[in-house]
Amino acid sequence: MQVFDDKHIKNIALLGSSKSGKTTLAETMLFEAGLINRRGTVEDHNTVSDYHAVEHDREGSVYNTLLHTEWRNYKINILDAPGMDDFVGEVISAVRVADTCVYLINAQHGVEVGTELIWEQVDQHKKPTLFVINQLDHPKSDFESSYASLKSHYGNNVTLMQFPVNEGEQFNGIIDLLKMRYYKFGPTGGKPEKLEIPEAYRNKAEELHNELVEKAAENDEGLMELYFEKGTLNENELRQGLKIGMMNHDVFPVFAISAKQDMGSGRLMGFIDNVAPSAVDALPEHTTDGAEIVHDTTASTELFVFKTAVEPNLGQMTYFKVVSGELRPGDELINLSTGQNERIGNLFILDGHERNSVAKLTTGDIGATLKLKDTHTNQTLAHAKSQPKIAKMEFPEPRLFMAVTVAERGHEEKLGESLHKIAEEDPTLTIEFSNETKELVIGCQGELHLSVIQWTLEHLYDMKVTFTTPRISYRETINQASDSHYRHKKQSGGAGQFAEISLKMMPYVEGMADPEGFNIRGKEVIDLEWGGKLVFYNCIVGGAIDNRFMSAILKGVMEQMESGPLTGSYVRDVVILVDDGKMHAVDSNDIAFKLAASNAFKEAFEKARPTLMEPVNSLQVFVHEDIMGEVMTDLQTRRAMIMGMDTKGSYQVINAKVPLSELDHYTTALRSLTKGRSSFTSKFDSFMPVPGDVQQRITKGNKNDLVEA
Ligand SMILES: Nc1nc2c(ncn2[C@@H]2O[C@H](COP(=O)(O)OP(=O)(O)OP(=O)(O)O)[C@@H](O)[C@H]2O)c(=O)[nH]1
Ligand SMILES: [Mg+2]
């Protein structure tokens, strides 16, 4: 395999909404470059990129797959990312290591919700981006309105590079505004004839060419002067200006292609080779402290691990980008997170599951290796311990939580282990055993993500599992002050038990002062593991209860706090003052005081207008303005509080707070309500009191019915 230097390496991520044609374009690029001699299709399950069985089942991408082409002395590393927002984790890793984002727009739809969501990732890193309007051969293709929707979302930096001729089923040509040529394709696409621009298109092409020249000149003073002098720029000057503009997010060139018919992909690759930033001039990586890492092929080796995957029969494949220095097989590196040494075995360039060994990878290049001991996504491998760690990727909070149980008894441990292995490769999967509900709960991005996790458990780990809606973790608290007096007395043969307690209870409010009128002898403020506080005062006067019983009394209180009187949920935000009681010289002991405290707490709690609190999530819904009304109506049926709205192009962003119990299967509900023209993020916000009728319904049942609320 040829070794490429950093001036001849281009790292691109294929991004865009679901089904825009990313995988088809990747296949076409490999074909154009001569790496494959037959193009597979997503439907025939034989593309190089979608090689996983689960991708064949779905007929769509699930993983960020690494491929490459070698094209006119350049190596293009391609990261083909999935479009479905359930797989956003894979998009995040693709964007992170890409130097240019190749953003596909489906010409049937223009900018979609999926386009918008992925844009957040691109915009955050300000990665140079070009847009590709694809599917121009489709009968419903509409280039002009797709281009207009790009402009309305991403502004005037969106700049035409090409426009189509005979759009729709007759599509067979592109007018290129940089080359000022007409690229005419035969019926099977591939290499076009390069012709003079036909008369009918000449005026339009001239006008758009001038706009392109102006846009390119704007990015550089020298070019601006040249432009004023000559009234135009030549091809090389144009490339130079466009490159500077792309690097600054001031120019987003727009291409016109049909990936399926292999029309336009060669020209697109030519532009990537000649204009998109090479590894040597790409945006710098950063350390965890935010410092820029200087691109230096002679510096000590440093790698950023952006992905790991267990490949059947091979073991763990580790994907990385060389951030500085060079890497060779046999190099000894240190994992800066664990301090462990790692020896690099073979170095690979990947095309889906095809591996090719290489002798060296230089700064900016992307590759993979097998069988590292203990290295995971987001970690840095470096030559020396003193080198800086590279900033981590941040992944979103889960949007869907499910309780998981294994069909076969006795396989619980294996289930936990398997899930942890899957989570090592998938940073958007969380696993937690809830002490509260005694359930193993996984967090993921949505039903599709869940179905992939289920598929992986079944097919790769041989485990049949069932997912159910997890029980809701409620909280109990009080609304007014109360008191109680409880005597525990037991005479049974030998030693008896005696304890008497009098206590006051009041709601805890953040920042409240100590209550007045009490003789405070001790105070404990307990930050409860399940949120909120317990403030416990010892206000005993005249030695009514010995100090030595105080910890037993607190234990009795905590027992009730862990299993509240209303529903058995955790209790929070309560102040307790133990202000009187009685002891017996012989019969009083810790157990007696614990029991008395527990019962006194319960009595006082029931008199203090107890309320149930439910978890409430903050929700952000992205929805096309046309269907905003339906989404709002649906949110109202879910007891949502609308906090505000923003406009983003033709999309609206609704911010709301919604009880978790009302968000069951919201991913599916929203998708079907809006026919996929929407998305959302959701994360825990706070606990809030449940409405009276809901509380009545819940407290009438027992603990096991809580989920029905
Ligand atoms: N007519 C037409 N169809 C296309 C074109 N490109 C892709 N398709 C079709 O669109 C569908 C989706 O293509 P993919 O390549 O899987 O799209 P993708 O963007 O990779 O989709 P995800 O990975 O699921 O996000 C397939 O049926 C393709 O055949 C094109 O240029 N023209
Ligand atoms: Mg795909």
XYZ file of C-alpha atoms and ligand atoms in Angstrom:
742
model
C 0.000 0.000 0.000
C 1.265 3.435 -0.902
C 2.305 5.770 1.934
C 0.895 9.300 1.565
C 2.405 12.428 3.055
C 0.276 14.991 4.891
C -0.084 17.219 1.826
C -1.827 14.392 -0.001
C -4.271 13.171 2.643
C -7.872 14.389 2.699
C -10.195 13.321 5.511
C -13.860 13.679 4.674
C -17.043 12.757 6.534
C -20.132 11.954 4.477
C -22.979 13.488 6.423
C -26.627 14.207 5.820
C -30.120 13.122 6.706
C -31.196 9.519 6.487
C -31.394 8.112 2.947
C -29.815 11.147 1.309
C -27.395 8.767 -0.445
C -24.140 8.864 1.575
C -23.397 5.159 1.362
C -24.276 5.116 -2.339
C -21.895 8.042 -2.911
C -19.117 6.278 -0.956
C -19.571 3.221 -3.173
C -19.484 5.370 -6.305
C -16.320 7.149 -5.148
C -14.557 3.820 -4.584
C -15.702 2.688 -8.029
C -14.572 5.897 -9.739
C -11.161 5.545 -8.099
C -10.902 1.972 -9.401
C -10.848 0.376 -5.942
C -13.848 -1.774 -6.824
C -14.947 -2.795 -10.290
C -18.632 -3.249 -9.576
C -20.891 -0.953 -7.607
C -22.970 -2.585 -4.880
C -26.285 -1.169 -3.697
C -27.783 -0.697 -0.270
C -30.781 -2.825 -1.283
C -28.572 -5.699 -2.457
C -26.651 -5.596 0.842
C -23.340 -5.533 -0.989
C -21.903 -2.053 -0.514
C -18.392 -1.795 0.899
C -19.548 0.614 3.585
C -22.721 -0.982 4.987
C -21.055 -4.351 5.631
C -22.546 -5.160 9.029
C -25.365 -7.711 9.093
C -27.509 -5.293 11.096
C -27.068 -2.698 8.329
C -28.241 -5.283 5.796
C -31.309 -5.952 7.946
C -32.103 -2.221 8.170
C -30.972 -1.349 4.646
C -29.272 1.724 6.046
C -26.115 2.710 7.891
C -25.774 2.181 11.611
C -22.039 2.753 12.045
C -19.487 5.334 11.027
C -17.513 3.288 8.509
C -13.989 4.057 7.350
C -13.159 3.707 3.638
C -10.595 5.285 1.373
C -9.820 6.119 -2.238
C -6.551 6.852 -3.951
C -7.292 9.372 -6.664
C -4.784 11.374 -8.670
C -1.981 11.147 -6.063
C -4.281 11.936 -3.175
C -5.655 9.617 -0.538
C -9.189 10.474 0.525
C -10.149 8.887 3.854
C -13.935 8.620 3.843
C -16.039 8.317 6.996
C -19.525 7.254 5.950
C -21.787 8.247 8.837
C -25.386 7.155 9.395
C -28.147 9.745 8.933
C -30.730 8.570 11.481
C -30.471 10.721 14.588
C -30.602 7.588 16.760
C -27.016 7.024 15.659
C -25.760 10.530 16.437
C -22.787 9.099 18.355
C -21.372 7.811 15.070
C -21.860 11.231 13.458
C -19.987 12.884 16.323
C -16.934 10.661 15.836
C -17.002 11.132 12.054
C -17.169 14.929 12.287
C -14.458 14.993 14.927
C -11.765 13.376 12.779
C -12.870 14.758 9.421
C -11.128 17.802 7.967
C -13.934 18.471 5.486
C -17.621 17.648 5.852
C -19.310 16.530 2.642
C -22.911 17.242 3.424
C -25.532 15.479 1.317
C -28.903 17.032 0.614
C -31.639 14.887 -0.888
C -32.870 16.862 -3.918
C -36.392 15.546 -3.290
C -36.602 17.259 0.107
C -33.963 19.990 0.488
C -32.918 20.684 4.082
C -34.564 18.172 6.446
C -34.704 17.932 10.228
C -31.898 15.392 10.041
C -29.803 17.916 8.081
C -30.381 20.505 10.778
C -29.485 18.223 13.677
C -26.231 17.086 12.144
C -25.394 20.686 11.309
C -25.130 21.379 15.041
C -22.091 19.070 15.129
C -20.492 20.664 12.070
C -21.107 24.184 13.278
C -19.757 23.469 16.744
C -16.372 22.466 15.292
C -16.540 24.912 12.357
C -15.332 22.175 10.036
C -14.954 23.197 6.377
C -18.090 22.020 4.614
C -19.364 21.522 1.109
C -22.927 20.654 0.192
C -23.820 18.008 -2.346
C -27.333 18.060 -3.743
C -27.840 14.387 -4.617
C -30.476 12.295 -6.393
C -30.807 14.740 -9.308
C -31.935 11.791 -11.450
C -34.981 11.242 -9.217
C -38.325 12.198 -10.803
C -39.116 14.355 -7.742
C -35.730 16.065 -7.695
C -35.904 19.844 -7.266
C -32.459 21.435 -7.376
C -33.605 25.046 -7.209
C -35.763 24.645 -4.123
C -33.110 22.470 -2.431
C -30.563 25.220 -3.083
C -33.024 27.852 -1.806
C -33.580 25.865 1.403
C -29.796 25.656 1.898
C -29.551 29.421 1.539
C -32.417 30.050 3.907
C -30.858 27.812 6.580
C -27.160 28.494 6.176
C -27.100 31.968 4.638
C -25.278 33.608 1.781
C -22.068 31.670 2.308
C -23.841 28.860 0.480
C -22.317 29.275 -2.986
C -23.162 27.421 -6.187
C -20.292 25.530 -7.827
C -22.485 23.676 -10.278
C -26.037 23.381 -11.551
C -27.759 20.457 -13.282
C -28.890 20.054 -16.882
C -32.051 17.993 -17.557
C -32.834 17.413 -13.909
C -35.094 14.405 -13.131
C -35.209 11.121 -15.012
C -33.408 12.691 -17.995
C -30.559 14.045 -15.829
C -27.341 13.791 -17.788
C -25.259 16.895 -17.267
C -23.691 19.447 -14.982
C -22.516 22.973 -15.679
C -19.420 23.572 -13.565
C -18.948 27.208 -12.585
C -15.291 26.931 -11.611
C -14.155 25.185 -14.775
C -16.872 26.865 -16.891
C -17.473 23.583 -18.659
C -20.439 21.394 -19.461
C -19.953 17.836 -18.134
C -22.163 15.559 -20.191
C -22.696 11.966 -19.063
C -23.569 8.848 -21.014
C -26.454 6.657 -19.822
C -24.284 4.786 -17.268
C -22.526 7.860 -15.903
C -18.829 7.633 -15.116
C -16.434 9.727 -17.149
C -18.223 12.686 -18.758
C -17.528 14.496 -21.998
C -16.196 17.986 -21.197
C -17.928 20.403 -23.541
C -18.512 24.100 -24.140
C -21.467 25.411 -22.143
C -24.539 25.241 -24.426
C -25.948 28.571 -25.573
C -29.143 28.130 -23.556
C -27.208 28.055 -20.282
C -24.437 30.519 -21.088
C -25.937 33.650 -19.552
C -26.940 31.903 -16.366
C -23.489 30.282 -16.113
C -21.704 33.624 -16.656
C -23.779 35.305 -13.998
C -23.210 32.533 -11.452
C -19.522 32.323 -12.337
C -19.167 36.005 -11.484
C -20.886 35.440 -8.162
C -18.465 32.598 -7.462
C -15.481 34.773 -8.355
C -16.677 37.511 -6.013
C -17.277 35.026 -3.232
C -13.768 33.567 -3.687
C -12.121 37.005 -3.837
C -13.822 38.198 -0.642
C -11.714 35.856 1.454
C -8.307 37.343 0.778
C -7.011 40.879 0.276
C -4.494 39.862 -2.376
C -7.209 38.110 -4.370
C -9.497 41.093 -3.945
C -6.856 43.368 -5.470
C -6.309 40.957 -8.337
C -10.028 40.806 -8.922
C -10.311 44.614 -9.080
C -7.335 44.752 -11.435
C -8.440 42.022 -13.865
C -12.191 41.947 -13.261
C -11.945 38.176 -12.786
C -9.839 35.399 -11.242
C -8.298 32.382 -12.944
C -8.980 28.790 -11.911
C -6.089 28.560 -9.466
C -6.911 31.882 -7.838
C -10.500 30.756 -7.492
C -9.399 27.547 -5.778
C -7.183 29.487 -3.430
C -9.993 31.876 -2.422
C -12.518 29.073 -2.013
C -10.138 27.137 0.175
C -9.588 30.104 2.514
C -13.345 30.707 2.575
C -14.044 27.065 3.414
C -11.467 27.071 6.204
C -13.205 30.082 7.796
C -16.760 28.766 7.277
C -17.294 31.717 4.926
C -17.923 29.598 1.844
C -19.997 26.431 1.526
C -19.694 25.322 -2.108
C -22.688 23.456 -3.550
C -22.322 20.489 -5.952
C -24.907 18.779 -8.137
C -24.742 14.969 -8.483
C -26.488 11.675 -8.837
C -24.593 9.153 -6.730
C -26.762 6.323 -7.998
C -26.128 7.082 -11.685
C -22.446 7.869 -11.018
C -22.825 11.387 -12.377
C -20.681 14.099 -10.804
C -18.758 12.118 -8.193
C -15.471 12.267 -10.135
C -15.620 16.061 -10.370
C -16.489 16.218 -6.649
C -13.418 14.122 -5.807
C -11.307 16.355 -8.020
C -12.475 19.380 -6.034
C -11.726 17.608 -2.732
C -8.210 16.840 -4.006
C -7.541 20.347 -5.274
C -9.404 22.633 -2.896
C -10.514 20.969 0.360
C -7.871 21.243 3.119
C -5.211 18.528 3.239
C -4.169 17.017 6.560
C -1.312 19.524 6.684
C -3.576 22.556 6.663
C -6.606 21.201 8.511
C -7.984 22.812 11.663
C -5.857 21.838 14.698
C -6.851 19.321 17.359
C -7.014 20.576 20.955
C -5.749 19.275 24.278
C -8.075 18.732 27.241
C -6.942 22.194 28.440
C -8.054 23.788 25.188
C -4.533 24.391 23.769
C -4.018 23.860 20.037
C -1.862 20.919 19.016
C 0.583 22.022 16.345
C 0.616 19.848 13.226
C 4.122 18.393 13.219
C 5.180 15.184 11.520
C 8.525 15.224 13.356
C 6.994 15.597 16.859
C 6.484 12.684 19.257
C 3.715 10.373 18.127
C 0.262 11.014 19.488
C -2.990 9.274 18.494
C -6.620 10.064 19.252
C -8.915 7.015 19.482
C -12.258 7.951 17.960
C -13.871 4.535 17.764
C -13.492 0.909 18.780
C -15.439 -2.055 17.439
C -15.421 -5.750 18.169
C -15.114 -7.525 14.842
C -16.257 -11.159 14.859
C -13.229 -13.531 14.643
C -10.771 -10.645 14.862
C -11.200 -9.059 18.277
C -11.223 -5.378 19.010
C -10.404 -2.972 16.220
C -9.188 0.445 17.396
C -9.670 3.389 15.036
C -7.500 6.450 15.489
C -6.264 9.646 13.949
C -2.554 10.453 14.095
C -2.525 13.890 15.739
C 1.226 14.364 15.676
C 4.359 12.504 14.609
C 4.369 9.264 12.675
C 3.218 5.768 13.496
C 4.774 2.459 12.474
C 3.930 -1.161 13.271
C 5.767 -2.224 16.421
C 5.698 1.251 18.022
C 5.353 1.234 21.809
C 2.919 3.856 23.088
C 1.335 4.770 26.422
C -2.371 5.124 27.004
C -2.444 8.485 28.790
C -5.751 7.670 30.526
C -4.703 4.339 32.046
C -0.910 4.729 32.100
C -0.689 1.277 30.436
C 1.740 0.528 27.644
C 0.280 -0.504 24.315
C 2.221 -2.054 21.477
C 0.950 -1.282 17.987
C 0.836 -4.478 15.940
C -0.319 -4.205 12.344
C -1.364 -0.858 10.944
C -4.363 -0.929 8.661
C -6.120 1.157 6.088
C -9.749 0.053 6.005
C -12.429 -0.220 3.375
C -15.359 -1.478 5.400
C -14.224 -4.894 6.566
C -11.351 -5.073 4.014
C -8.008 -4.489 5.721
C -4.763 -3.528 4.066
C -1.509 -3.255 6.001
C 0.581 -0.100 5.700
C 4.157 0.564 6.791
C 3.539 4.038 8.161
C 0.850 6.591 8.917
C 1.733 10.248 9.227
C 0.220 13.227 11.073
C -3.374 13.779 10.032
C -3.908 10.283 8.662
C -6.578 7.892 9.884
C -6.074 4.172 10.432
C -6.810 1.210 12.638
C -5.037 -1.496 14.575
C -6.057 -4.752 16.238
C -5.642 -6.253 19.671
C -4.682 -3.353 21.895
C -4.907 -4.442 25.526
C -7.180 -1.880 27.104
C -7.756 1.224 25.009
C -11.126 2.822 24.399
C -12.883 5.629 22.557
C -11.798 9.144 23.544
C -8.396 8.065 24.884
C -4.997 9.351 23.807
C -2.052 7.097 22.967
C 1.300 8.865 23.083
C 5.003 8.205 22.884
C 5.713 9.773 26.298
C 3.728 10.232 29.513
C 4.436 13.964 29.500
C 2.459 14.582 26.279
C -0.952 16.263 26.613
C -4.246 14.387 26.494
C -6.453 15.218 23.530
C -9.881 16.799 24.147
C -12.648 14.235 24.341
C -15.750 14.016 22.198
C -18.967 14.789 24.018
C -21.952 12.562 23.500
C -25.610 13.433 24.123
C -27.705 12.259 27.052
C -29.958 9.237 26.423
C -33.452 9.976 25.139
C -35.009 6.588 25.811
C -34.650 4.438 28.937
C -35.642 0.795 29.009
C -35.538 -1.910 31.665
C -33.918 -5.023 30.286
C -34.389 -8.607 31.410
C -32.926 -11.772 30.052
C -35.204 -14.549 28.879
C -33.133 -17.392 30.333
C -32.741 -17.498 34.098
C -29.178 -17.450 35.368
C -27.934 -15.340 32.450
C -28.206 -12.022 34.302
C -24.474 -11.708 34.819
C -23.759 -12.455 31.167
C -26.303 -9.818 30.187
C -24.500 -7.187 32.262
C -21.134 -8.157 30.763
C -22.446 -8.156 27.196
C -24.089 -4.772 27.619
C -20.885 -3.324 29.019
C -18.981 -4.622 25.996
C -21.497 -3.003 23.658
C -21.293 0.244 25.647
C -17.510 0.296 25.289
C -18.018 0.655 21.546
C -21.066 2.844 21.771
C -20.678 5.894 24.006
C -24.346 6.805 23.555
C -25.454 3.675 25.459
C -25.678 3.931 29.253
C -26.265 1.059 31.695
C -27.374 1.412 35.282
C -28.804 -0.885 37.895
C -31.461 1.092 39.735
C -31.350 0.345 43.455
C -34.653 2.078 43.686
C -36.647 0.019 41.231
C -34.330 -3.015 41.200
C -34.179 -2.931 37.432
C -31.278 -2.970 34.984
C -31.968 0.131 32.914
C -30.284 1.061 29.661
C -30.348 4.535 28.169
C -30.158 4.997 24.408
C -31.103 7.433 21.650
C -34.398 5.926 20.473
C -36.257 2.842 19.299
C -33.943 2.255 16.336
C -30.884 2.433 18.530
C -32.634 0.053 20.924
C -33.403 -2.370 18.119
C -29.721 -2.393 17.117
C -28.732 -3.123 20.735
C -31.268 -5.952 20.815
C -30.006 -7.274 17.485
C -26.409 -7.203 18.743
C -27.317 -9.010 21.973
C -29.205 -11.683 20.047
C -26.859 -12.244 17.157
C -23.411 -11.501 18.524
C -23.854 -12.411 22.200
C -26.508 -15.094 21.806
C -28.839 -13.523 24.377
C -32.603 -13.193 24.119
C -33.766 -10.159 26.049
C -36.997 -8.339 26.788
C -37.275 -4.578 27.093
C -39.980 -2.993 29.208
C -40.756 0.562 30.211
C -38.842 1.164 33.444
C -40.768 1.955 36.584
C -40.784 5.655 37.304
C -38.754 6.799 40.295
C -41.044 9.077 42.227
C -40.123 11.119 45.288
C -42.239 11.935 48.334
C -42.154 15.173 50.269
C -44.305 17.304 52.593
C -46.016 20.665 52.322
C -46.619 21.799 55.876
C -45.221 21.450 59.397
C -46.530 18.728 61.693
C -45.569 16.803 64.781
C -45.932 13.385 66.325
C -45.426 11.473 69.489
C -44.771 7.757 69.501
C -44.235 5.279 72.280
C -42.747 1.883 71.531
C -43.277 -0.547 74.366
C -42.998 -4.297 74.340
C -43.047 -6.677 77.309
C -42.322 -10.239 76.243
C -40.899 -12.528 78.871
C -37.337 -11.418 79.541
C -36.028 -7.954 78.662
C -38.654 -5.550 77.347
C -38.300 -2.736 74.802
C -39.106 0.858 75.531
C -38.619 4.133 73.678
C -40.683 7.274 73.420
C -40.089 10.053 70.931
C -41.654 13.374 70.189
C -40.677 15.119 66.986
C -41.510 18.098 64.806
C -41.361 17.928 61.024
C -41.268 20.730 58.458
C -40.567 21.099 54.738
C -36.939 21.833 53.892
C -36.342 24.901 51.734
C -32.939 25.743 50.247
C -31.117 28.331 52.413
C -33.605 28.227 55.341
C -32.472 29.413 58.801
C -32.461 27.204 61.901
C -35.956 27.109 63.428
C -36.460 29.385 66.411
C -37.713 28.451 69.892
C -35.749 25.209 70.172
C -32.745 24.308 72.202
C -30.582 23.047 69.357
C -27.894 20.694 70.652
C -26.945 18.989 67.435
C -27.566 19.421 63.689
C -26.848 17.145 60.758
C -27.444 18.174 57.153
C -27.608 15.097 54.954
C -27.328 15.373 51.169
C -29.520 12.492 50.131
C -28.164 10.170 47.449
C -31.501 10.404 45.630
C -31.514 14.199 45.633
C -32.740 16.767 48.142
C -31.872 17.040 51.835
C -32.690 15.843 55.323
C -31.864 18.245 58.155
C -31.870 16.473 61.508
C -31.839 18.450 64.781
C -31.281 17.117 68.260
C -33.288 19.482 70.524
C -33.565 17.275 73.597
C -33.605 19.135 76.916
C -33.016 17.804 80.398
C -31.582 14.481 79.253
C -34.993 13.080 78.257
C -33.209 10.882 75.682
C -29.546 9.998 75.963
C -27.262 11.246 73.213
C -26.169 7.669 72.550
C -29.629 6.885 71.073
C -29.509 9.718 68.549
C -27.856 7.697 65.811
C -30.480 4.936 66.182
C -33.196 7.588 65.913
C -31.602 8.962 62.743
C -31.444 5.420 61.352
C -35.163 4.960 62.021
C -35.879 8.241 60.198
C -33.654 7.243 57.257
C -35.425 3.904 56.947
C -38.668 5.760 56.296
C -36.906 8.224 53.983
C -35.724 5.297 51.868
C -39.194 3.860 51.589
C -41.713 6.645 51.942
C -45.104 6.179 53.594
C -47.083 7.108 50.458
C -45.752 4.749 47.806
C -42.460 3.388 49.079
C -40.518 5.960 46.996
C -37.622 7.973 48.385
C -38.508 10.931 50.630
C -36.667 14.243 50.237
C -36.498 17.772 51.600
C -37.589 17.268 55.193
C -36.486 18.900 58.486
C -36.810 16.814 61.670
C -36.468 18.146 65.207
C -36.398 15.558 67.977
C -37.495 17.632 70.948
C -38.696 15.256 73.651
C -39.078 11.653 74.689
C -38.549 9.147 77.452
C -36.133 6.335 78.223
C -36.282 3.331 80.500
C -33.175 2.474 82.508
C -33.264 -1.220 81.508
C -35.560 -1.659 78.500
C -34.374 1.187 76.239
C -31.970 0.239 73.481
C -31.056 1.189 69.902
C -33.611 -1.112 68.312
C -36.431 0.348 70.389
C -35.461 3.921 69.502
C -35.063 3.105 65.834
C -38.549 1.626 65.722
C -40.053 4.514 67.654
C -38.356 7.070 65.369
C -39.527 5.290 62.278
C -43.129 5.245 63.444
C -43.007 8.825 64.716
C -41.696 9.922 61.321
C -44.474 8.081 59.528
C -47.170 9.644 61.682
C -45.821 13.164 61.293
C -45.328 12.676 57.538
C -48.929 11.615 57.015
C -50.159 14.751 58.792
C -47.872 17.089 56.832
C -49.847 17.107 53.546
C -47.518 14.715 51.775
C -47.106 14.966 48.021
C -45.656 12.758 45.387
C -43.053 14.285 43.077
C -42.332 12.985 39.618
C -39.262 13.324 37.415
C -39.695 16.015 34.790
C -37.511 16.237 31.688
C -36.566 19.284 29.704
C -37.446 18.585 26.104
C -36.343 20.314 22.907
C -38.427 19.416 19.886
C -37.278 20.352 16.377
C -40.183 20.376 13.995
C -41.055 21.717 10.571
C -43.289 24.795 10.909
C -46.078 23.110 8.893
C -46.688 20.493 11.581
C -45.919 22.587 14.613
C -49.630 22.749 15.612
C -50.015 18.964 15.829
C -46.857 18.650 17.898
C -48.031 21.358 20.337
C -51.442 19.695 20.714
C -49.782 16.378 21.392
C -47.462 17.979 23.946
C -50.459 19.431 25.766
C -51.947 15.950 26.195
C -48.633 15.020 27.832
C -48.981 17.672 30.577
C -46.145 19.692 28.998
C -45.234 23.191 30.150
C -44.107 25.137 27.095
C -41.091 27.232 28.078
C -40.456 28.993 24.762
C -39.897 28.693 21.033
C -37.130 29.564 18.564
C -37.102 29.651 14.782
C -34.369 28.021 12.735
C -34.997 28.474 9.005
C -38.270 26.697 8.289
C -37.974 24.736 11.523
C -39.243 25.571 14.972
C -37.563 24.569 18.194
C -40.022 24.051 21.052
C -38.600 24.080 24.586
C -40.813 22.348 27.121
C -40.826 20.577 30.459
C -42.638 17.276 30.384
C -43.169 14.621 33.081
C -41.099 11.539 32.292
C -44.140 9.303 32.707
C -45.705 11.096 29.726
C -42.695 10.550 27.468
C -43.053 6.813 27.120
C -42.129 5.936 23.500
C -42.080 9.605 22.510
C -39.491 8.888 19.789
C -41.978 6.676 17.922
C -44.984 8.877 18.641
C -43.258 12.008 17.352
C -41.848 10.245 14.315
C -45.260 8.956 13.264
C -47.030 12.239 14.080
C -44.646 14.232 11.905
C -43.749 11.565 9.339
C -40.126 11.860 10.347
C -39.912 15.643 9.920
C -38.916 16.194 13.522
C -36.527 15.246 16.242
C -35.951 15.970 19.899
C -33.517 15.915 22.781
C -34.554 15.172 26.322
C -32.829 15.172 29.670
C -33.712 15.033 33.339
C -34.541 18.465 34.719
C -36.076 18.221 38.199
C -38.693 16.622 40.388
C -42.059 18.358 40.486
C -45.262 17.611 42.389
C -47.710 15.433 40.493
C -51.261 16.800 40.053
C -53.764 15.683 42.717
C -55.743 13.290 40.516
C -52.605 11.549 39.299
C -51.328 11.252 42.873
C -54.597 9.687 43.948
C -54.425 7.165 41.157
C -50.854 6.225 42.016
C -51.220 6.023 45.784
C -54.329 3.881 45.487
C -52.288 1.149 43.870
C -49.201 -0.345 45.346
C -45.546 0.185 44.439
C -45.751 -2.166 41.468
C -48.420 -0.085 39.809
C -46.380 3.087 39.798
C -45.483 2.745 36.164
C -49.103 3.203 35.123
C -49.123 6.791 36.306
N -32.607 8.056 -7.543
C -31.561 8.082 -6.715
N -31.571 7.334 -5.607
C -30.490 7.374 -4.807
C -29.364 8.166 -5.086
N -28.462 7.996 -4.089
C -29.011 7.131 -3.229
N -30.227 6.739 -3.664
C -31.138 5.784 -3.031
O -31.526 6.283 -1.772
C -31.622 5.224 -0.822
C -30.731 5.523 0.352
O -29.378 5.501 -0.076
P -28.171 5.333 0.940
O -26.935 5.457 0.160
O -28.355 4.146 1.791
O -28.417 6.619 1.826
P -27.672 7.010 3.166
O -27.642 8.487 3.171
O -26.398 6.283 3.284
O -28.724 6.496 4.259
P -28.465 6.214 5.823
O -27.167 5.555 5.940
O -29.614 5.337 6.232
O -28.517 7.539 6.486
C -31.222 3.963 -1.566
O -32.397 3.351 -2.003
C -30.433 4.465 -2.745
O -30.512 3.634 -3.862
C -29.375 8.929 -6.292
O -28.440 9.638 -6.636
N -30.497 8.857 -7.047
Mg -25.621 5.096 4.722
